[in-house]
mmCIF file of C-alpha atoms and ligand atoms in Angstrom:
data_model
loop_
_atom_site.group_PDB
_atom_site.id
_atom_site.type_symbol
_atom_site.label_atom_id
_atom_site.label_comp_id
_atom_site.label_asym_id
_atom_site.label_seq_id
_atom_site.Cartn_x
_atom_site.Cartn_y
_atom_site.Cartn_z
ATOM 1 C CA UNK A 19 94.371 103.163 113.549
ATOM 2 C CA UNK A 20 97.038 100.410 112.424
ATOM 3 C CA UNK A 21 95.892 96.932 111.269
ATOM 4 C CA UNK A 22 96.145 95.304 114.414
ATOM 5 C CA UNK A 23 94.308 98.178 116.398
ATOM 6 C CA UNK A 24 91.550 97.771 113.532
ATOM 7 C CA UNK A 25 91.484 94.203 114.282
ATOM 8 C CA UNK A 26 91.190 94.363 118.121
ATOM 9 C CA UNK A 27 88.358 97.177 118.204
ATOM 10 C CA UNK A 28 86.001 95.948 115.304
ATOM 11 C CA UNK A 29 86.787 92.226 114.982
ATOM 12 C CA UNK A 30 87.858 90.753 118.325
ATOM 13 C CA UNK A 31 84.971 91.185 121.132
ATOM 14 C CA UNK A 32 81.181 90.769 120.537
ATOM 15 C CA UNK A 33 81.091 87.640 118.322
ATOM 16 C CA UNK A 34 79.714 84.146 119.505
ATOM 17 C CA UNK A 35 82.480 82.324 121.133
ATOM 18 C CA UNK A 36 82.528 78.579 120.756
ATOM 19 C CA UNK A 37 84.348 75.839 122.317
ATOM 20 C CA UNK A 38 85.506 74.440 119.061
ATOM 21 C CA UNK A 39 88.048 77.385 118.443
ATOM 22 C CA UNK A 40 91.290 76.330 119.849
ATOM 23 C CA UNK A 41 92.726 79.312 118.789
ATOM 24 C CA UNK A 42 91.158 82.588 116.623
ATOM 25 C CA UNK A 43 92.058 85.711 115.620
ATOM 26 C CA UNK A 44 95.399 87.082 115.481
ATOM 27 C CA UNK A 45 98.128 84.303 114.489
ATOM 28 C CA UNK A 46 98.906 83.397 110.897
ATOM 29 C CA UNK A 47 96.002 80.806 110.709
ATOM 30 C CA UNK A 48 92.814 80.142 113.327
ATOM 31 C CA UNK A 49 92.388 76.529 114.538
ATOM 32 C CA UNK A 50 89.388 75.005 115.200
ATOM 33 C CA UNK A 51 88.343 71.238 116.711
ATOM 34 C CA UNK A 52 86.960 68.518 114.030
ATOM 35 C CA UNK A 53 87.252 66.068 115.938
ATOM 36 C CA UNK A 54 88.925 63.636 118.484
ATOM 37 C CA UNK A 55 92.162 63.215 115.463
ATOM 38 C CA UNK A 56 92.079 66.547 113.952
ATOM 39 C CA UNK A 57 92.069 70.536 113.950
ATOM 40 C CA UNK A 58 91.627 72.683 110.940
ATOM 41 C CA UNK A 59 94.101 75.704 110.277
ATOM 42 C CA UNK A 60 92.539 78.384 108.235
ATOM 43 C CA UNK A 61 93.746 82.071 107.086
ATOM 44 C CA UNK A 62 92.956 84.220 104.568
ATOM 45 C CA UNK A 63 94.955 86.617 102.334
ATOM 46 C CA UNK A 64 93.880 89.981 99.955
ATOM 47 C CA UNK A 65 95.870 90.763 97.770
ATOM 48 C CA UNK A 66 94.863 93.902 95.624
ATOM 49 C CA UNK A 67 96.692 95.527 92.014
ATOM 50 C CA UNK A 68 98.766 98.038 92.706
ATOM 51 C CA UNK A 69 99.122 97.941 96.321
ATOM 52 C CA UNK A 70 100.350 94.392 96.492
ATOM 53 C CA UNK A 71 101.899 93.931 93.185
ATOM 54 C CA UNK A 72 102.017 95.633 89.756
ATOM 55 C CA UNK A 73 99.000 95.309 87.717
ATOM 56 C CA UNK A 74 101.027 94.413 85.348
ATOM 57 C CA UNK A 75 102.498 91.237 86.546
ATOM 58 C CA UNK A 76 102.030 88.062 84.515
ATOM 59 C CA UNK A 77 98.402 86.791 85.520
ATOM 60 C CA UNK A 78 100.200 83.525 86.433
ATOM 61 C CA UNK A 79 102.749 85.550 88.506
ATOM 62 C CA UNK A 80 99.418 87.255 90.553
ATOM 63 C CA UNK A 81 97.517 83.399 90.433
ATOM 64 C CA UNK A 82 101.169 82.125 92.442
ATOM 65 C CA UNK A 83 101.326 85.199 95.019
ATOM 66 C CA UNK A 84 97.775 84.792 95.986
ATOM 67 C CA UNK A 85 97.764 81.387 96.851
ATOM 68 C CA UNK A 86 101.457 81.193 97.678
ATOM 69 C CA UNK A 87 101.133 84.159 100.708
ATOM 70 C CA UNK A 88 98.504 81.834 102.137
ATOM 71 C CA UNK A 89 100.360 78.091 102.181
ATOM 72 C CA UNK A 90 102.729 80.019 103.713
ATOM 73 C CA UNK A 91 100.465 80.864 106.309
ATOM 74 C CA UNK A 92 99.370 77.545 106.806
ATOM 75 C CA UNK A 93 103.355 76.805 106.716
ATOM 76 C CA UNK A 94 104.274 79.016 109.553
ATOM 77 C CA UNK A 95 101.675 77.351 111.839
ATOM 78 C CA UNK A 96 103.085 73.678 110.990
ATOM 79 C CA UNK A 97 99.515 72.555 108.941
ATOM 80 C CA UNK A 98 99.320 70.120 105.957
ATOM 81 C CA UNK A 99 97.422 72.187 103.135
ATOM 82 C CA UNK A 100 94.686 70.828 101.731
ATOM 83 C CA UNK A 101 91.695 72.979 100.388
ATOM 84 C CA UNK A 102 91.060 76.961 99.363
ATOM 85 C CA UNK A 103 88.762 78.939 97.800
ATOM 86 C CA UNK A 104 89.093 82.171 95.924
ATOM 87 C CA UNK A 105 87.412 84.868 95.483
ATOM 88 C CA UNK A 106 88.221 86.783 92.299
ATOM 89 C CA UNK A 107 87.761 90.596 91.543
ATOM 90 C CA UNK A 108 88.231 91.499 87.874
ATOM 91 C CA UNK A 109 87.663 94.356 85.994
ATOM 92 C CA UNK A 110 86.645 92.381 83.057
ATOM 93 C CA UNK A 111 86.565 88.982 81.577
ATOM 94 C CA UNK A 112 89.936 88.701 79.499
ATOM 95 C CA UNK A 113 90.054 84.883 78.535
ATOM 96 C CA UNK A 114 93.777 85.175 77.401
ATOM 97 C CA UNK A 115 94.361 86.860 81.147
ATOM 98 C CA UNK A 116 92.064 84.214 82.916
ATOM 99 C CA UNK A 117 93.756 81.528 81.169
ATOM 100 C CA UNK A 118 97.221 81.966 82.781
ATOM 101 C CA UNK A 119 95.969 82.848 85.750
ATOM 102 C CA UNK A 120 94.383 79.597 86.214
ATOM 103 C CA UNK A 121 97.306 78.015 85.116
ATOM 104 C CA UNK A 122 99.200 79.518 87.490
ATOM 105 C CA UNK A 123 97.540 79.044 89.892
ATOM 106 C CA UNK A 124 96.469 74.808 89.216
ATOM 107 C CA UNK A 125 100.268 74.722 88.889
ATOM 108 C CA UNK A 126 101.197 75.832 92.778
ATOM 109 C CA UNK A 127 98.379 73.930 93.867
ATOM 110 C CA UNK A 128 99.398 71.084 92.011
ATOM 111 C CA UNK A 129 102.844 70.836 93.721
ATOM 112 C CA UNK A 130 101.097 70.963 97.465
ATOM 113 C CA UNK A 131 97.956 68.816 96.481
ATOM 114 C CA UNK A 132 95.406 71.771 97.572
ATOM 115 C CA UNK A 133 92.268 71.767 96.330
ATOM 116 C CA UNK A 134 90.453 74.548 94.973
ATOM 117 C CA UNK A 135 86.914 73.886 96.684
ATOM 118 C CA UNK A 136 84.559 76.955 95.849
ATOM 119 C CA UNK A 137 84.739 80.799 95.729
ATOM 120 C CA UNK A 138 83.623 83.969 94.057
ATOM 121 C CA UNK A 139 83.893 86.074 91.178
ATOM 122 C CA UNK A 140 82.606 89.266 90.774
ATOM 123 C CA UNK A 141 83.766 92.720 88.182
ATOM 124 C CA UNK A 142 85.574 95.146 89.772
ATOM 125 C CA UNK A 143 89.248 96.393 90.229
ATOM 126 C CA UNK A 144 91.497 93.702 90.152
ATOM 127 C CA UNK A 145 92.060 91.981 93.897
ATOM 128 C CA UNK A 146 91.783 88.847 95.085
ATOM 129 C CA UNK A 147 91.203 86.553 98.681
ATOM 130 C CA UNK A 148 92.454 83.498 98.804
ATOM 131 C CA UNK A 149 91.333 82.077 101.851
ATOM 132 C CA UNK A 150 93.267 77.939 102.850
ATOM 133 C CA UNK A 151 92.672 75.384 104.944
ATOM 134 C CA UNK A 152 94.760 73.139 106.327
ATOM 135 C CA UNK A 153 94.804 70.331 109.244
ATOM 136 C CA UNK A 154 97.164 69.103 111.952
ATOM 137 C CA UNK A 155 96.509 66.358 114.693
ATOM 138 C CA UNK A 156 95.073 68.027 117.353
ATOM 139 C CA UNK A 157 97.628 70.359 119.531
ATOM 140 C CA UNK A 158 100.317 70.026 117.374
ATOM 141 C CA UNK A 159 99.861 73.931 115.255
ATOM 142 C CA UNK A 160 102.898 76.157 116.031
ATOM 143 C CA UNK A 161 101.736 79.216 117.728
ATOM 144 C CA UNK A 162 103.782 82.964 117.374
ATOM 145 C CA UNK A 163 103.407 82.620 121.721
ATOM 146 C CA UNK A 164 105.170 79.408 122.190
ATOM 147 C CA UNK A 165 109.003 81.385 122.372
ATOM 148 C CA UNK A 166 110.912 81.532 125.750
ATOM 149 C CA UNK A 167 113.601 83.016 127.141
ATOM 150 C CA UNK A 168 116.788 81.673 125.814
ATOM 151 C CA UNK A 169 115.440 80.056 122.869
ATOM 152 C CA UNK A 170 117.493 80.488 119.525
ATOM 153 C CA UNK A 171 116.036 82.799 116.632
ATOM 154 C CA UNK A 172 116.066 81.058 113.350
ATOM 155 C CA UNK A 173 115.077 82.661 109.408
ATOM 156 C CA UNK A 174 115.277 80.434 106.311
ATOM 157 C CA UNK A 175 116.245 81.284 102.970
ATOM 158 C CA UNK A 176 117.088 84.523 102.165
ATOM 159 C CA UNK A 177 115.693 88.020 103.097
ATOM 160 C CA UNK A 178 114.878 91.249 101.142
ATOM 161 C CA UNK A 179 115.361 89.607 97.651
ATOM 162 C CA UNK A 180 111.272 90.495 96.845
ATOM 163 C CA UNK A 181 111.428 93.733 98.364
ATOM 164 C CA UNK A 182 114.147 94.775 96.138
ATOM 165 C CA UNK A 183 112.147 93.765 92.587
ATOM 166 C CA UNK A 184 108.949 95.580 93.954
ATOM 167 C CA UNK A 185 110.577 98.896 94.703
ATOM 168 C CA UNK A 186 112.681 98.509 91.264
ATOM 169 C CA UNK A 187 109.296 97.729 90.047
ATOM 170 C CA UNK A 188 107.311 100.707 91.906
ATOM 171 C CA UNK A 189 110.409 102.838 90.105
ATOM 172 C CA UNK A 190 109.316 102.105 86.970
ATOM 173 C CA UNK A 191 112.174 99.925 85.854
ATOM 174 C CA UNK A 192 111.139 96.658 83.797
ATOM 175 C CA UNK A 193 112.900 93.598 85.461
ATOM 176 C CA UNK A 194 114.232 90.828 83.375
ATOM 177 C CA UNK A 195 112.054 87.416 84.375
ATOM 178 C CA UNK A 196 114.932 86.117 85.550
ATOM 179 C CA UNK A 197 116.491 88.422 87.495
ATOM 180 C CA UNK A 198 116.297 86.338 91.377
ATOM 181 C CA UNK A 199 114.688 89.141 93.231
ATOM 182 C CA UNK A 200 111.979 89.375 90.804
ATOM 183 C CA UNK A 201 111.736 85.835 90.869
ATOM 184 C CA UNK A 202 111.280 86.007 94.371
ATOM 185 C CA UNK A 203 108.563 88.529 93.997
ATOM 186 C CA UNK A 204 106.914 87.061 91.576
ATOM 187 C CA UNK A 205 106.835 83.218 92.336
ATOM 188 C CA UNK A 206 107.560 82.835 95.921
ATOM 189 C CA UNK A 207 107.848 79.420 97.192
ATOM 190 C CA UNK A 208 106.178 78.725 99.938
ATOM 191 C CA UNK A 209 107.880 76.638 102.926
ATOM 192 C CA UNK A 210 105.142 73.996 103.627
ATOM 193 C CA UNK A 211 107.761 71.050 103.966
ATOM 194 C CA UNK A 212 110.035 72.821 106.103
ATOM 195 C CA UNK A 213 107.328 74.640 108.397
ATOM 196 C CA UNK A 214 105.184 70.829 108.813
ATOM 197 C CA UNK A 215 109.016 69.679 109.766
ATOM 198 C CA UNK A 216 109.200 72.287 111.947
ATOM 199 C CA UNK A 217 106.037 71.473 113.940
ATOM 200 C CA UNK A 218 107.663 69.485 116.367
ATOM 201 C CA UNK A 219 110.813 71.417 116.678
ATOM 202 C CA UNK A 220 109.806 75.042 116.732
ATOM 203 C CA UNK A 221 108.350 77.010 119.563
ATOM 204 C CA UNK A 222 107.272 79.894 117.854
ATOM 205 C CA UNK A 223 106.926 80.426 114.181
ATOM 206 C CA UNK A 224 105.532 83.140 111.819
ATOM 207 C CA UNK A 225 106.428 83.887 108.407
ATOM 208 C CA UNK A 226 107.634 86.932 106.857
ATOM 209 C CA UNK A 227 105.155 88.721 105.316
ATOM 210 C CA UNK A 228 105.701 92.366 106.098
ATOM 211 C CA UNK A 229 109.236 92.437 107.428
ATOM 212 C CA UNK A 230 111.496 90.797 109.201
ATOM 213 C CA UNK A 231 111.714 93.210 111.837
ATOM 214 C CA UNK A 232 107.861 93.864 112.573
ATOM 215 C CA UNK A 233 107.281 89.971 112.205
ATOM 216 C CA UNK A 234 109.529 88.718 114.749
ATOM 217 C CA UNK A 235 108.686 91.200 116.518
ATOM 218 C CA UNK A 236 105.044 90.315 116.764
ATOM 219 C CA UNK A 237 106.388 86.706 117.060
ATOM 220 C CA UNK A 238 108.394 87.892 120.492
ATOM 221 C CA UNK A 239 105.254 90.055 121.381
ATOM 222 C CA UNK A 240 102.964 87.563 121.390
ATOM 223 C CA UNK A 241 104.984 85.255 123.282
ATOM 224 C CA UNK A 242 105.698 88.222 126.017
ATOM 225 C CA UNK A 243 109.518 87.910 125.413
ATOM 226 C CA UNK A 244 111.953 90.074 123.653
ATOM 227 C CA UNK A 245 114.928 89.511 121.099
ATOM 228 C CA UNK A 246 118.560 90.340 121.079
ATOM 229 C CA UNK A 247 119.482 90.037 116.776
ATOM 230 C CA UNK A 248 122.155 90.318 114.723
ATOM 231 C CA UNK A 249 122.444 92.324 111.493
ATOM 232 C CA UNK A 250 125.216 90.941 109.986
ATOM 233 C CA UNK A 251 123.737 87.226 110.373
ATOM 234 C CA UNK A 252 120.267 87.506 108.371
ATOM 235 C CA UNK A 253 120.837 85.639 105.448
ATOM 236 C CA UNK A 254 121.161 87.460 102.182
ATOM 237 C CA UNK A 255 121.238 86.673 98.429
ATOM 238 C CA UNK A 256 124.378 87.479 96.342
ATOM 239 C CA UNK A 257 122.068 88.819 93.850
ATOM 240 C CA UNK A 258 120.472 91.075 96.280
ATOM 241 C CA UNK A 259 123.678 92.314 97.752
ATOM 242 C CA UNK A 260 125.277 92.720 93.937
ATOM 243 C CA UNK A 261 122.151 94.984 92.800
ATOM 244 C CA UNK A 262 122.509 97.571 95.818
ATOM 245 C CA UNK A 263 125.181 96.848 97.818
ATOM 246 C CA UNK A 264 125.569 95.179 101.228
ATOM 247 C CA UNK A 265 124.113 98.026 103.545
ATOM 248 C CA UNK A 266 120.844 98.383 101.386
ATOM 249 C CA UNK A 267 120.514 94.997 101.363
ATOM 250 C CA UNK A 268 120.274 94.705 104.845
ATOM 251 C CA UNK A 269 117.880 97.396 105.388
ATOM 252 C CA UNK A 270 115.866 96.236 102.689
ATOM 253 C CA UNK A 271 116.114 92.577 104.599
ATOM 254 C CA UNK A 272 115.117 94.132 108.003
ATOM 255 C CA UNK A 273 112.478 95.689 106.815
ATOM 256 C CA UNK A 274 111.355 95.262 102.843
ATOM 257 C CA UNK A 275 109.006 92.137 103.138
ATOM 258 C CA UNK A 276 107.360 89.729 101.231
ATOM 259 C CA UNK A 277 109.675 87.293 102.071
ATOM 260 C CA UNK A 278 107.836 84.199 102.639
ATOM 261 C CA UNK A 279 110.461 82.689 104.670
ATOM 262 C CA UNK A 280 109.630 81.365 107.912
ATOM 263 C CA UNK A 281 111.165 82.834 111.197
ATOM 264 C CA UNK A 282 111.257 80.657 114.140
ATOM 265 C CA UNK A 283 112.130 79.698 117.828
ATOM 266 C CA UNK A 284 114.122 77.047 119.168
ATOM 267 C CA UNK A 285 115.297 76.111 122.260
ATOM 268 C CA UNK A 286 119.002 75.676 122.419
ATOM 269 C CA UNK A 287 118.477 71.890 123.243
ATOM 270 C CA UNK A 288 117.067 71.150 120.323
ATOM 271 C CA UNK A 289 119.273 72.647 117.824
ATOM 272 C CA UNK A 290 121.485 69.708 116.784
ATOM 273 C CA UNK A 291 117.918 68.314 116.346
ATOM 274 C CA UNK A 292 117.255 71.158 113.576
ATOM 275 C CA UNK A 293 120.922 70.514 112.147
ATOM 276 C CA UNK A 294 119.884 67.067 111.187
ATOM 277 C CA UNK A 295 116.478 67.988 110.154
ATOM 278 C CA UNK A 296 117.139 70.642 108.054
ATOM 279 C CA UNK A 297 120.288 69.526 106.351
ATOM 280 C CA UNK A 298 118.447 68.820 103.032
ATOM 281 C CA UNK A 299 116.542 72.326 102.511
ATOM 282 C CA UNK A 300 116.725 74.442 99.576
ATOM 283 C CA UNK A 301 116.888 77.298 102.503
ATOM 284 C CA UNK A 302 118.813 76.373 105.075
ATOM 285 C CA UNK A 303 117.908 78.031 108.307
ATOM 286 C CA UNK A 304 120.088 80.752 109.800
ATOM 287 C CA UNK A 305 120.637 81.451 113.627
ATOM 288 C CA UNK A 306 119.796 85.642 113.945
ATOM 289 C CA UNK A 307 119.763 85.877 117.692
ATOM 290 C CA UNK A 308 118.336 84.997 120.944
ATOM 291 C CA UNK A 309 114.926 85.142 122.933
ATOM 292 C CA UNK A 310 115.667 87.181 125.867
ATOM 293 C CA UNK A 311 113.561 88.125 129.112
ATOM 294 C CA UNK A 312 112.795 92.129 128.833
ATOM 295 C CA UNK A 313 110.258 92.926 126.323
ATOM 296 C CA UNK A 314 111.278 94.736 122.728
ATOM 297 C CA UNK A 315 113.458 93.805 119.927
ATOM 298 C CA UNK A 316 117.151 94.984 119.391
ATOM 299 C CA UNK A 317 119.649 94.580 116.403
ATOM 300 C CA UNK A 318 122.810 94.890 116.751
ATOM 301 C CA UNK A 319 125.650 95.170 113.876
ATOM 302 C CA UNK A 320 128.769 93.889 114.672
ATOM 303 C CA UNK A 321 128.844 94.390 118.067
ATOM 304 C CA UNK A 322 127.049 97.920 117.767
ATOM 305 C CA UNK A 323 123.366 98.895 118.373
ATOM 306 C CA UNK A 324 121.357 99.565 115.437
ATOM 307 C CA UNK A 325 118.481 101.784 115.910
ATOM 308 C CA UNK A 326 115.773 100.259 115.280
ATOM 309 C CA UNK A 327 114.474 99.668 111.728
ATOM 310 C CA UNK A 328 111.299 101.992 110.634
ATOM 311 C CA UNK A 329 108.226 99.905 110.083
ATOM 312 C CA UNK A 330 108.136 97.992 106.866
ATOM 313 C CA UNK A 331 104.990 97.476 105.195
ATOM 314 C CA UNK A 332 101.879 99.488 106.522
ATOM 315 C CA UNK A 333 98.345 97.714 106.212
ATOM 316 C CA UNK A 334 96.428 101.185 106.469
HETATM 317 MG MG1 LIG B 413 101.552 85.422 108.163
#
């Protein structure tokens, strides 16, 4: 039983439906009506020592990845942030610890104005949910099922950079705090600004969480199209491709995770549109392909197939 199997036999069918929910289970974030101006985004996020990251992370480091996975949630569906509440498993009360995780995590929330708003704390080993909220006038949240045939496949930033530090990591090596991939591990910036500029401009959006494969591929999935990508055109870092080389680095793109870049659809009309839009970014999006017709995704690397990439991250 994978994740989404889970999901659809124990958490899909034999709960109250209401009118209110535009949109539930399933996406990156659930919408629900307000009212006549507005509909809330919500998701929610565990993230749990040792599966997620090292325990041994700076608590600040932990504070930013637990609230940074979700505003990128609410970034990949388009919504302003605005409120969250944690709930906080600990396996004691370390003040030192608790002090820069708080400050790690005011700061992020600082920089998108999101208000911590209640929560829980409770002893035991060390996980966390972060669960955020988030608004957008009404029919305006980017869905994964919006893509269509012939639409253009975007990414932003760069791919496989936090992948790289949490293997190195899992290894046992000790990376220096400024090495970029473990920066990217450890503080990864969510794209609110770019995904609430994409809301009018994207037809599908998710953000990469688990892998870039598996992602877009539930992005194509759930819009009942497939994909035609390329390799050799998912942007990498140089300081990804300088610690293992260019072919790693694309496997560990395709399929490493923790990305928190959002991948997107366009349709072809509208891409001078995203040239002018995007022009400023700090992660300029990159064209990886094309929606197509038939069902399934399929890389190709310089004009050859590429089998397809094993699954990256498995919930269960
Ligand atoms: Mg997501």
């Amino acid at each position: 039983v994978d994740e989404f199997e889970l999901i659809r036999r124990f958490f899909s069918t034999g709960y109250p439906q209401r009118t209110d929910v535009m949109l539930g289970v399933g996406d990156d974030g659930a919408i629900s009506r307000l009212g006549r101006d507005e509909e809330l985004v919500s998701c929610s996020d565990t993230l749990v020592a040792g599966t997620h990251f090292p325990p041994e992370l700076p608590a600040d480091a932990i504070a930013h990845r637990a609230l940074a996975t979700n505003l990128s949630d609410l970034a990949a569906m388009g919504a302003s942030p605005r409120w969250f509440l944690l709930a906080l498993a600990l396996p004691r009360i370390e003040p030192e610890w608790l002090e820069q995780f708080s400050a790690g995590l005011a700061r992020l929330a600082a920089r998108y104005q999101v208000a911590l708003i209640g929560g829980d704390t409770v002893r035991g080993p060390l996980s966390m949910t972060i669960t955020a909220l988030g608004s957008v006038p009404p029919g305006t949240a980017v869905r994964r099922s919006g893509a269509v045939d012939g639409d253009l496949i975007y990414v932003t930033g760069t791919c496989g950079d936090a992948a790289r530090a949490w293997q190195a990591m899992a290894g046992g090596a000790t990376l220096a705090a400024d090495d970029p991939c473990y920066r990217r591990f450890a503080y990864p910036e969510p794209r609110v600004q770019e995904g609430l500029a994409l809301r009018d401009l994207a037809s599908a959006m998710i953000d990469i969480s688990d892998g870039l494969h598996v992602d877009l591929e539930r992005l194509l999935t759930a819009s009942g199209v497939g994909g035609a990508a390329r390799a050799e055109d998912v942007p990498l870092s140089a300081a990804l491709v300088d610690q293992v080389g260019l072919a790693a680095a694309r496997e560990l793109a395709l399929t490493g995770g923790d990305d928190y870049e959002l991948c997107f659809s366009v349709a072809e009309s509208r891409t001078t549109d995203l040239a002018r839009l995007s022009a400023d970014w700090s992660c300029p999006p990159v064209c990886i392909g094309r929606v197509v017709s038939e069902p399934g995704l399929s890389w190709e690397l310089d004009g050859l197939g590429l089998a397809n990439p094993s699954s990256a991250f498995q919930h269960f």
